[in-house]
Tab-separated table of C-alpha atoms in Angstrom:
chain	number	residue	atom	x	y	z
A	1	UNK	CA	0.000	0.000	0.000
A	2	UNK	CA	1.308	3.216	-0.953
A	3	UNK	CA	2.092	5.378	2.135
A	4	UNK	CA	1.167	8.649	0.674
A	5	UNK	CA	-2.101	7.756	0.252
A	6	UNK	CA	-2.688	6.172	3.856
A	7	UNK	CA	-5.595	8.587	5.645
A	8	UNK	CA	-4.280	10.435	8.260
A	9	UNK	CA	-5.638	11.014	11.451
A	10	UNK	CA	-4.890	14.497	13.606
A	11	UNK	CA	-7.804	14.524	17.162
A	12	UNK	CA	-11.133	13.728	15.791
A	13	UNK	CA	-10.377	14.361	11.600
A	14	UNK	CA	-9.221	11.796	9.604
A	15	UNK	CA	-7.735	13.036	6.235
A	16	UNK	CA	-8.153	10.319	3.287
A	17	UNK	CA	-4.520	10.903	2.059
A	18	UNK	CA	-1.194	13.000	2.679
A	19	UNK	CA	-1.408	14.755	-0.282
A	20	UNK	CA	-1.924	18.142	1.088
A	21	UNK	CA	-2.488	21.971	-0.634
A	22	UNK	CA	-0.559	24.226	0.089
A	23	UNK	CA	-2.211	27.987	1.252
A	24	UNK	CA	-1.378	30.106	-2.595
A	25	UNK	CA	-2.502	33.679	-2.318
A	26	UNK	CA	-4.921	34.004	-5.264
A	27	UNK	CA	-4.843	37.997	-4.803
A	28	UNK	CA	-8.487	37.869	-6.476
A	29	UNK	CA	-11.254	39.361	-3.959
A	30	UNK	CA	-12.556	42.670	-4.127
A	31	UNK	CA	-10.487	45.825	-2.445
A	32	UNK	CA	-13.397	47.599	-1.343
A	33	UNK	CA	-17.015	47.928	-0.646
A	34	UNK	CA	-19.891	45.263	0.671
A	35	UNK	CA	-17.350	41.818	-0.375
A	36	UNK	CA	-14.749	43.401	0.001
A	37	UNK	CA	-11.908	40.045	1.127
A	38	UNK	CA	-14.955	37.856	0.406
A	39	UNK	CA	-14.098	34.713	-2.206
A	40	UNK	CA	-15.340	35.223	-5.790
A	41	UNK	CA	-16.198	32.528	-8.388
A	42	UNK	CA	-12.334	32.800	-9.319
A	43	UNK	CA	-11.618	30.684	-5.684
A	44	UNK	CA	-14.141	28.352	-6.120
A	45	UNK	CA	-13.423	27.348	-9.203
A	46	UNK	CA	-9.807	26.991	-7.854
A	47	UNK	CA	-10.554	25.158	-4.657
A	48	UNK	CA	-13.008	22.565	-5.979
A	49	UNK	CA	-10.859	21.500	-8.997
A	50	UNK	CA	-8.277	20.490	-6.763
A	51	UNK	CA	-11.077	18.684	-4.259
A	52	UNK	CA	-12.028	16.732	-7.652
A	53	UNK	CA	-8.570	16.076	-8.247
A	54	UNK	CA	-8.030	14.122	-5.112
A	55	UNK	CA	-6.455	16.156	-2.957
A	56	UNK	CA	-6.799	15.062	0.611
A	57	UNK	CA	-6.774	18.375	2.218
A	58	UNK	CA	-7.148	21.943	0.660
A	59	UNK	CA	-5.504	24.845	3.408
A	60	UNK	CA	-7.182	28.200	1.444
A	61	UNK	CA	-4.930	30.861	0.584
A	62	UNK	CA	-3.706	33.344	3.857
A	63	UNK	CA	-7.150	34.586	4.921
A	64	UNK	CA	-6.324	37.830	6.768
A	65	UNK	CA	-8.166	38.720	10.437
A	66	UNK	CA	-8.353	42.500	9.651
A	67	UNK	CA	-8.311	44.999	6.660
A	68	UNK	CA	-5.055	46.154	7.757
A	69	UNK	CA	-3.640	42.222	7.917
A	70	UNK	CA	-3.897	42.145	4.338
A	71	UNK	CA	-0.976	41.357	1.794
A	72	UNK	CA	-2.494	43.108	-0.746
A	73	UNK	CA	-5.865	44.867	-0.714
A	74	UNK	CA	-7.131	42.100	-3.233
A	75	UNK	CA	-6.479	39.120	-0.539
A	76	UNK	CA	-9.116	37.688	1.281
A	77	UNK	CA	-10.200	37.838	4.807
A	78	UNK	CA	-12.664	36.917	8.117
A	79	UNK	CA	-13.422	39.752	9.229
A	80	UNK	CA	-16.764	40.340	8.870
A	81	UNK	CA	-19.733	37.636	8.613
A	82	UNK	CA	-20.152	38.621	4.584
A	83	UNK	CA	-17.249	36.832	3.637
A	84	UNK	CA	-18.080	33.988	6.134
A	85	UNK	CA	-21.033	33.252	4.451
A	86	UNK	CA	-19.221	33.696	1.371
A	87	UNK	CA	-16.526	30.876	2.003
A	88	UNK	CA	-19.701	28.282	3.021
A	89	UNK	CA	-19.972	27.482	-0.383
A	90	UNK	CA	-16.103	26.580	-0.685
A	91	UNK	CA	-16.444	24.125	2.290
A	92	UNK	CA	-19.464	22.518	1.355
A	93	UNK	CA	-17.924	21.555	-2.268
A	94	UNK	CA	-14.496	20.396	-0.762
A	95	UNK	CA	-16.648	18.305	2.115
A	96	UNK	CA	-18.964	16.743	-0.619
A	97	UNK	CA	-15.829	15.824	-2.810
A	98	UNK	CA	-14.772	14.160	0.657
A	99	UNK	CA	-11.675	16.241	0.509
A	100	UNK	CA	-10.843	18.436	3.739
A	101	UNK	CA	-11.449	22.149	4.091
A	102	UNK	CA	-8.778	24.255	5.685
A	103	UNK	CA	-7.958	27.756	6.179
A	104	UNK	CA	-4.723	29.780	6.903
A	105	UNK	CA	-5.452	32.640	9.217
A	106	UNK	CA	-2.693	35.764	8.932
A	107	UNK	CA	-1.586	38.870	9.362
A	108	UNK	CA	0.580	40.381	7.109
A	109	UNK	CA	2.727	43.051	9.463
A	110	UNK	CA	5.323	45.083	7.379
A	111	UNK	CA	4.756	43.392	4.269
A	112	UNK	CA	1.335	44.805	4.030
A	113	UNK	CA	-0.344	46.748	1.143
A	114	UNK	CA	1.457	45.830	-1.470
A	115	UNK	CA	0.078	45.459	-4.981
A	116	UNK	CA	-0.266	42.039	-6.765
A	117	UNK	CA	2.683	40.095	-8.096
A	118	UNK	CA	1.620	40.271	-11.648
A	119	UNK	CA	1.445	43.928	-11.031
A	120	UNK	CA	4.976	44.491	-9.670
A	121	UNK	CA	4.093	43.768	-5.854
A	122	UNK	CA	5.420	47.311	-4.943
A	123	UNK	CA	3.588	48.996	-1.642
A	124	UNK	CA	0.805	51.224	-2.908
A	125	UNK	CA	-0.137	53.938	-1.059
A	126	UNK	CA	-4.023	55.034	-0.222
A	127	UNK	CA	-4.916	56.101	-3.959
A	128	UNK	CA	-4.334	52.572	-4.745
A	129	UNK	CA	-6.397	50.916	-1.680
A	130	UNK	CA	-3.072	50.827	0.630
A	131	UNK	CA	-2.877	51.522	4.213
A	132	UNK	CA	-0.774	51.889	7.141
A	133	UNK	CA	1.499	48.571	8.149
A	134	UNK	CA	2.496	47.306	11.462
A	135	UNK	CA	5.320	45.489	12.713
A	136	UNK	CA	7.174	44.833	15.748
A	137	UNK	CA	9.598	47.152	15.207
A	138	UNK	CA	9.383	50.142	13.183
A	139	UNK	CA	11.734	48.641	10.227
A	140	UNK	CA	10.700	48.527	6.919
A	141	UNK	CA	10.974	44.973	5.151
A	142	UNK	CA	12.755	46.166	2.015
A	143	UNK	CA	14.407	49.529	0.199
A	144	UNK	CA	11.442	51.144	-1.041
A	145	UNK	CA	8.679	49.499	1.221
A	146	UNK	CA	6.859	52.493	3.793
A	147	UNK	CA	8.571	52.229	7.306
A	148	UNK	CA	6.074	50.908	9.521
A	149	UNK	CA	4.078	51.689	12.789
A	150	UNK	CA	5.301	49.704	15.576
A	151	UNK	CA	2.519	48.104	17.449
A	152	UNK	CA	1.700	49.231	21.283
A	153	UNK	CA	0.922	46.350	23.519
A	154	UNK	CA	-2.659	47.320	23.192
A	155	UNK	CA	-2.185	47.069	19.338
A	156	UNK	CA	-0.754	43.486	19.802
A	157	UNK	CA	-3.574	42.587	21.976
A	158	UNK	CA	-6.425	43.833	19.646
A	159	UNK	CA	-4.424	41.408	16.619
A	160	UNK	CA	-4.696	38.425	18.929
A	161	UNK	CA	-8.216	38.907	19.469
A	162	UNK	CA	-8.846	39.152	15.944
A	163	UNK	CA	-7.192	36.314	15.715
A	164	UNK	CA	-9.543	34.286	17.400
A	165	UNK	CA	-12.525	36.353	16.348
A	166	UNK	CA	-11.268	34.686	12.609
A	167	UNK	CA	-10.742	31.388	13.920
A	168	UNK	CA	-14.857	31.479	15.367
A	169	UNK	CA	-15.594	32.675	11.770
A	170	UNK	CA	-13.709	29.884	10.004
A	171	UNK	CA	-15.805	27.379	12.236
A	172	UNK	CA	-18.591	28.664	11.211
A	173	UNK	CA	-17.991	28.665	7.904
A	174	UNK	CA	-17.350	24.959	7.475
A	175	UNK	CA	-13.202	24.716	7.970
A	176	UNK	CA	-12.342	21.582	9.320
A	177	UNK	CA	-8.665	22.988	10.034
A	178	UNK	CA	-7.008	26.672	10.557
A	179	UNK	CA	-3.681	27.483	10.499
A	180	UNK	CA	-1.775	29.983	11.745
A	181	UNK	CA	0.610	31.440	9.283
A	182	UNK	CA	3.756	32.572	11.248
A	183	UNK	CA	6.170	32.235	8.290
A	184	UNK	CA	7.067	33.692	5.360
A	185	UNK	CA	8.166	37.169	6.886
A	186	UNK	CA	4.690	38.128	7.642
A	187	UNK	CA	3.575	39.514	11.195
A	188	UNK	CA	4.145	36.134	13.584
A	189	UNK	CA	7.279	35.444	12.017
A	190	UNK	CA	8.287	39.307	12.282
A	191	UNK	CA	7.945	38.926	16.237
A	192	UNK	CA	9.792	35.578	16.226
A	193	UNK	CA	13.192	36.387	13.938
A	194	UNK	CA	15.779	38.910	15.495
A	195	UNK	CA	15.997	40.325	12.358
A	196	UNK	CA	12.942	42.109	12.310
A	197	UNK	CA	12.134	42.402	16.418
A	198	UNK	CA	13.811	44.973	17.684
A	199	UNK	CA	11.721	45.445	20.761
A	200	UNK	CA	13.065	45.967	24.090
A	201	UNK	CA	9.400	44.946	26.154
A	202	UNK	CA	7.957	41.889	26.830
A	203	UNK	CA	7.760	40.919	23.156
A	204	UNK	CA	11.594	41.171	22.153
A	205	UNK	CA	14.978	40.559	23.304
A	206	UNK	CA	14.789	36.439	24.621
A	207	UNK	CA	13.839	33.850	22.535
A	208	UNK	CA	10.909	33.471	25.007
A	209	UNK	CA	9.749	36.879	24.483
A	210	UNK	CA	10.094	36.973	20.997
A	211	UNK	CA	7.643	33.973	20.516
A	212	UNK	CA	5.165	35.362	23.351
A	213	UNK	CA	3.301	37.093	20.348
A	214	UNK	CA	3.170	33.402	18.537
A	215	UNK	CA	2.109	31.672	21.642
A	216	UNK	CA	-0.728	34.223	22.665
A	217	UNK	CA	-1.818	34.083	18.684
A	218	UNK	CA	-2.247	30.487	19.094
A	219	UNK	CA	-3.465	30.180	22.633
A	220	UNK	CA	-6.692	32.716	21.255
A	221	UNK	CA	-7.102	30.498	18.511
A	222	UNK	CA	-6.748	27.006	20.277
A	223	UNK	CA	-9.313	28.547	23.024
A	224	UNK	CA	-12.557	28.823	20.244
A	225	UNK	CA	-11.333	26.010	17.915
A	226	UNK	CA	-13.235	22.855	18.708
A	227	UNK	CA	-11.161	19.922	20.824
A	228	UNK	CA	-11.833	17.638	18.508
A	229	UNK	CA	-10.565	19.891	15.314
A	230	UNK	CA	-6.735	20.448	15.120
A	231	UNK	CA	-5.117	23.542	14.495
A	232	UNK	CA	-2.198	23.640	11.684
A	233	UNK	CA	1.063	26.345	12.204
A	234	UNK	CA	3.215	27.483	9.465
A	235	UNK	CA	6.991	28.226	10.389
A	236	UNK	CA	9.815	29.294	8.185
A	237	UNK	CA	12.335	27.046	9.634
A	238	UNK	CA	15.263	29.602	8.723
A	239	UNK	CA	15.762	33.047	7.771
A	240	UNK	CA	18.817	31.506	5.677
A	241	UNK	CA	21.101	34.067	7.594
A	242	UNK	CA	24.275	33.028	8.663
A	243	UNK	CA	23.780	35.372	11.542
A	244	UNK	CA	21.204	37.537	13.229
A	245	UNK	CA	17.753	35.604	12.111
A	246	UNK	CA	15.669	32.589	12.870
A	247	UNK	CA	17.364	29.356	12.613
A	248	UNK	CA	16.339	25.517	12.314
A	249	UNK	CA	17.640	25.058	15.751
A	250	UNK	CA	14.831	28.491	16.991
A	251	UNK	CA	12.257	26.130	15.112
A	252	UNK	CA	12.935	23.047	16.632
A	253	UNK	CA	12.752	24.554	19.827
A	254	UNK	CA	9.313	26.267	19.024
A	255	UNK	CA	7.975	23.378	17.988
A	256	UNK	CA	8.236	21.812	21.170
A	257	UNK	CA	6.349	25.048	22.904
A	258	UNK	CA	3.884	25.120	20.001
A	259	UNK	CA	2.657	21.427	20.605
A	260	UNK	CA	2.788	22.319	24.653
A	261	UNK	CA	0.300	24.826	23.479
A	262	UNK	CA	-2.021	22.866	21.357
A	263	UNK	CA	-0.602	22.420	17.862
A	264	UNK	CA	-1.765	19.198	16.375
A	265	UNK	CA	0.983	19.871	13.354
A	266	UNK	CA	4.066	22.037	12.385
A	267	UNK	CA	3.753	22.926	8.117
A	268	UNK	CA	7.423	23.820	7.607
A	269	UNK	CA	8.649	26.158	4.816
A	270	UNK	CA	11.306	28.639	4.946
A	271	UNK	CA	12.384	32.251	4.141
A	272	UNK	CA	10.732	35.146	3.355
A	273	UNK	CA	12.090	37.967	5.979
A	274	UNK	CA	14.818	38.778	4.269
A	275	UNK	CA	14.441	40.325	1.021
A	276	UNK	CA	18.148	39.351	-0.541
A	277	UNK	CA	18.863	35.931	1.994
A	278	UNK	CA	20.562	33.404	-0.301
A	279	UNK	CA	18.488	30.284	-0.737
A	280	UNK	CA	20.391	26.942	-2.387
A	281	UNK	CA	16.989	26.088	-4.137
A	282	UNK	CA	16.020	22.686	-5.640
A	283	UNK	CA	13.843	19.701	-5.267
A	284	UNK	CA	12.810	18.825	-1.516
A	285	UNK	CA	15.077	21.881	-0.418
A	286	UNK	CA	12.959	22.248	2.313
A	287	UNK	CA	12.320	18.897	3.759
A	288	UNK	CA	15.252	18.496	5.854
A	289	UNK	CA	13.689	21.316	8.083
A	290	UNK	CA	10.538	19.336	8.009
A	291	UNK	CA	12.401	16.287	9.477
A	292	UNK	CA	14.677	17.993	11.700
A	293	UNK	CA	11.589	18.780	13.812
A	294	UNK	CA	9.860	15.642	13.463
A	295	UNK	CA	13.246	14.070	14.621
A	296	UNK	CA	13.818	15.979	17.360
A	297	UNK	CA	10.212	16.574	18.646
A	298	UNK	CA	6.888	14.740	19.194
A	299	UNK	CA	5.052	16.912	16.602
A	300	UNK	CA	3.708	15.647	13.645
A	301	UNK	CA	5.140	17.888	10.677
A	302	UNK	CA	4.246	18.286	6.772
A	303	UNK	CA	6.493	19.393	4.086
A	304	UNK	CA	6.841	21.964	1.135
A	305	UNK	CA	8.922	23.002	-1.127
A	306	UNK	CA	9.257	21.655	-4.989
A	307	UNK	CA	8.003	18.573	-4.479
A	308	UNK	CA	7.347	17.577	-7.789
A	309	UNK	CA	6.609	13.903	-8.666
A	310	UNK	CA	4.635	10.782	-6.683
A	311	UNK	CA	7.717	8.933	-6.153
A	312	UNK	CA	9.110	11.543	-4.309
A	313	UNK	CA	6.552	12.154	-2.412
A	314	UNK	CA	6.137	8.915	-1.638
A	315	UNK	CA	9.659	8.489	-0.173
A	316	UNK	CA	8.856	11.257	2.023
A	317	UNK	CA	6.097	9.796	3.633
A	318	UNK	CA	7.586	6.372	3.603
A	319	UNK	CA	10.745	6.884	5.115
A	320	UNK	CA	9.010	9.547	7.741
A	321	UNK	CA	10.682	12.248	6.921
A	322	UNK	CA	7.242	13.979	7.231
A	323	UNK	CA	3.340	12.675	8.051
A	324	UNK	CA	2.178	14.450	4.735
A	325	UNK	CA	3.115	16.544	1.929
A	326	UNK	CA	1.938	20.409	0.888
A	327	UNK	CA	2.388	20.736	-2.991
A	328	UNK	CA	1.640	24.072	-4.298
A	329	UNK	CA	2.866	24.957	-7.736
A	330	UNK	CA	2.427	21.793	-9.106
A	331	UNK	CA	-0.977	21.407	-8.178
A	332	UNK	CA	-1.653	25.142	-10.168
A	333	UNK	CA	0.071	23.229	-12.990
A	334	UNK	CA	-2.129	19.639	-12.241
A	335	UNK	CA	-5.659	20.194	-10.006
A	336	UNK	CA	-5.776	16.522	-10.994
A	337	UNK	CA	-1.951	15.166	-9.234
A	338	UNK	CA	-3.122	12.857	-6.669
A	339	UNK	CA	-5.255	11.117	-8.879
A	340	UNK	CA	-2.677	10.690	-11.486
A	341	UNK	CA	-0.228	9.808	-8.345
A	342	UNK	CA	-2.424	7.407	-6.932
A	343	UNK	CA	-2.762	5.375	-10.222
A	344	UNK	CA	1.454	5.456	-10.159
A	345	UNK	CA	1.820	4.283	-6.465
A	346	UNK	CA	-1.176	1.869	-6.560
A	347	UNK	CA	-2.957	4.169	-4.274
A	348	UNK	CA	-6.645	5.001	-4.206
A	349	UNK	CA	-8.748	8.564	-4.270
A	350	UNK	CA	-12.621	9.324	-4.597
A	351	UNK	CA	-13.332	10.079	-8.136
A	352	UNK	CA	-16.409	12.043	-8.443
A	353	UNK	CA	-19.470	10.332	-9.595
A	354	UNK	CA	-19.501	12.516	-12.838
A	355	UNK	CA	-16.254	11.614	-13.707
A	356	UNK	CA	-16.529	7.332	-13.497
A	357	UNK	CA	-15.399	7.381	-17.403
A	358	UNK	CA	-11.960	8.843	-16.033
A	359	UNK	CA	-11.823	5.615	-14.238
C-alpha cells in the first residue's frame, strides 16, 4: 500500500490521504465595498478543482483577520460575517468531494499593502487601496517598502483577538482545520526572527519573548477552535542568515512550545524575511527542516517546497521524513496530481461520480 495515500488522522479528523495543498494567495477578492476580502467565483473554481482532483486536504490561501492584515488589498479575509457566508460554499464543495477544508489565518505586518505580483508587488499607497502597516519594530521589510508603525501592547492585543474572532468565523464557515501562518516574513514570524524584532518589552529581546506574540496568537485560537478539530502552524524554519535571524535550531525549539500549546501539526517552509537571503533552491530543499523537527520533537510535521513527482513524495512519507506533503505549484500546474499519483503508487482517491469514465 502506498504510504502517501494512507488517511491520516490528527484529534477527531481523519484526512483520506497525505497529499496536502498548500495555502497560494490568489490575490483575487474585491479591495473595497460590501465583499470586500470575500471569495469570488475565481476561488471556487480553484478550490473545488483540486477537491475533484483528489487532494486530501485543501488549506485556502492566507485569509487575513483584519483589513489592515492584508498582503495586498485584493487578498481575502474573516473579518466580517459577509465573507463567512461567502466561504460556506467553498467548504461545502471540498466536504462533498470528501476532501478536507482548511484555512490559513494571517496577518501580514510590514509586508502589508502591497500590490499584486503580476502587477509588480510594490507597496501602494491610499490612492491605490493601501494603508498603514504594522510590525514589531518600526523597520521597513525592504528599500522602497513604507517604514512601519510599531505596534503598542494594546495594538498586539487587539491582533490576537482578531485572531480568534477569525478562527470562530472559520468554524462557522465549514473549515475543518485553521492554520496559523507565522512564516514567510509576515507579522508572527516578524515577532519571532531577530531580524525584524527589535523590541526591548515583553515581546523582544529572549527567545521566550520573541515567541510570546506566537504563543498568545495560538493560545486565542486554540481557546474557540473545537477539541476535537486540530489547528495547523506554518513556520519558516530559517531566515537563511548566517547570523542575526531565525534558525532551524529556533524552530525546533518552538515546535516543542507550540505542541505544549495545542498544535496538532508544524507545516514547515522557509524564508521570506529577508528580502536578498541566499536560498540553495532545488527539489525537496525544504524537507530536511521538516524532518529535523519531526526528529527531534513529538510533533507531527508536513512538508513543502518543490516537491514535484509521486515517487518523491512517496519516499517522504515512507521513510518519515514527514506525516504528509503540501504541494503548491504543481498542483496550479495539475488540479488533478493525486489522482494521477495514486494510479502510479497503486494508491486510491474518490473520483467524483460525474467523472466514473476517467476511471
Amino acid at each position: 500500500m502506498s504510504a502517501l495515500f494512507e488517511p491520516y488522522r490528527l484529534r477527531d479528523l481523519t484526512i483520506p490521504n497525505r497529499v496536502w495543498m498548500s495555502p497560494m494567495c490568489q490575490y483575487s477578492a474585491a479591495p473595497e465595498g460590501p465583499d470586500a476580502g470575500a471569495p469570488q467565483d475565481w476561488h471556487f473554481a480553484h478550490y473545488a478543482s483540486r477537491a475533484a482532483g483528489g487532494t486530501g486536504l485543501v488549506l485556502v490561501e492566507a485569509t487575513a483577520v483584519s483589513p489592515e492584515g492584508r498582503i495586498s488589498p485584493y487578498d481575502l479575509g474573516l473579518w466580517s460575517d459577509t465573507q463567512l457566508e461567502a466561504f460556506r460554499r467553498i467548504t461545502r464543495f471540498l466536504t462533498a468531494q470528501g476532501t478536507v477544508p482548511g484555512v490559513q489565518l494571517a496577518h501580514a505586518g510590514r509586508k502589508a499593502a502591497t500590490e499584486r505580483p503580476w502587477k509588480g508587488g510594490r507597496p501602494v499607497g491610499p490612492e491605490a487601496h493601501g494603508w498603514q502597516p504594522v510590525a514589531p519594530s518600526a523597520v521597513p521589510f525592504a528599500e522602497g517598502h513604507q517604514t512601519p508603525e510599531e505596534l503598542s501592547v494594546e495594538g498586539i492585543e487587539e491582533i490576537v483577538g482578531r485572531f480568534a474572532d477569525a478562527a470562530r468565523r472559520a468554524l462557522a464557515a465549514g473549515f475543518e482545520v485553521v492554520e496559523v501562518h507565522g512564516a514567510h516574513g509576515y507579522l508572527v514570524h516578524e515577532f519571532l526572527s531577530p531580524h525584524s524584532n527589535r523590541r526591548t518589552d515583553a515581546y523582544g529581546g529572549s527567545f521566550e519573548n520573541r515567541a510570546r506574540f506566537a504563543l498568545e496568537v495560538v493560545d486565542a485560537v486554540r481557546e474557540v477552535w473545537p477539541q476535537g478539530k486540530p489547528v495547523f502552524f506554518r513556520v519558516s524554519a530559517t531566515d537563511w542568515l548566517e547570523e542575526g535571524g531565525w534558525s532551524a535550531d529556533d524552530t525546533v525549539r518552538l515546535a516543542r512550545a507550540l505542541q505544549e500549546h495545542g498544535v496538532d501539526l508544524l507545516d514547515v517552509s522557509s524564508g521570506g524575511n529577508v528580502p536578498d537571503a541566499r536560498i540553495p533552491t532545488g527539489p525537496g530543499y525544504q524537507v530536511p527542516f521538516a524532518s529535523r523537527v519531526k526528529a527531534g520533537t513529538a510533533l507531527p510535521v508536513a512538508a513543502v517546497g518543490l516537491i514535484t513527482d509521486a515517487e518523491q513524495a512517496e519516499k517522504i512519507v515512507a521513510n518519515g521524513e514527514a506525516d504528509a506533503v503540501l504541494l503548491g505549484r504543481e498542483l496550479l500546474r495539475d488540479p488533478y496530481w493525486a489522482r494521477k499519483a495514486a494510479r502510479e503508487l497503486g494508491g486510491e482517491v474518490r473520483v467524483p461520480d460525474q467523472y466514473h469514465r476517467s476511471v
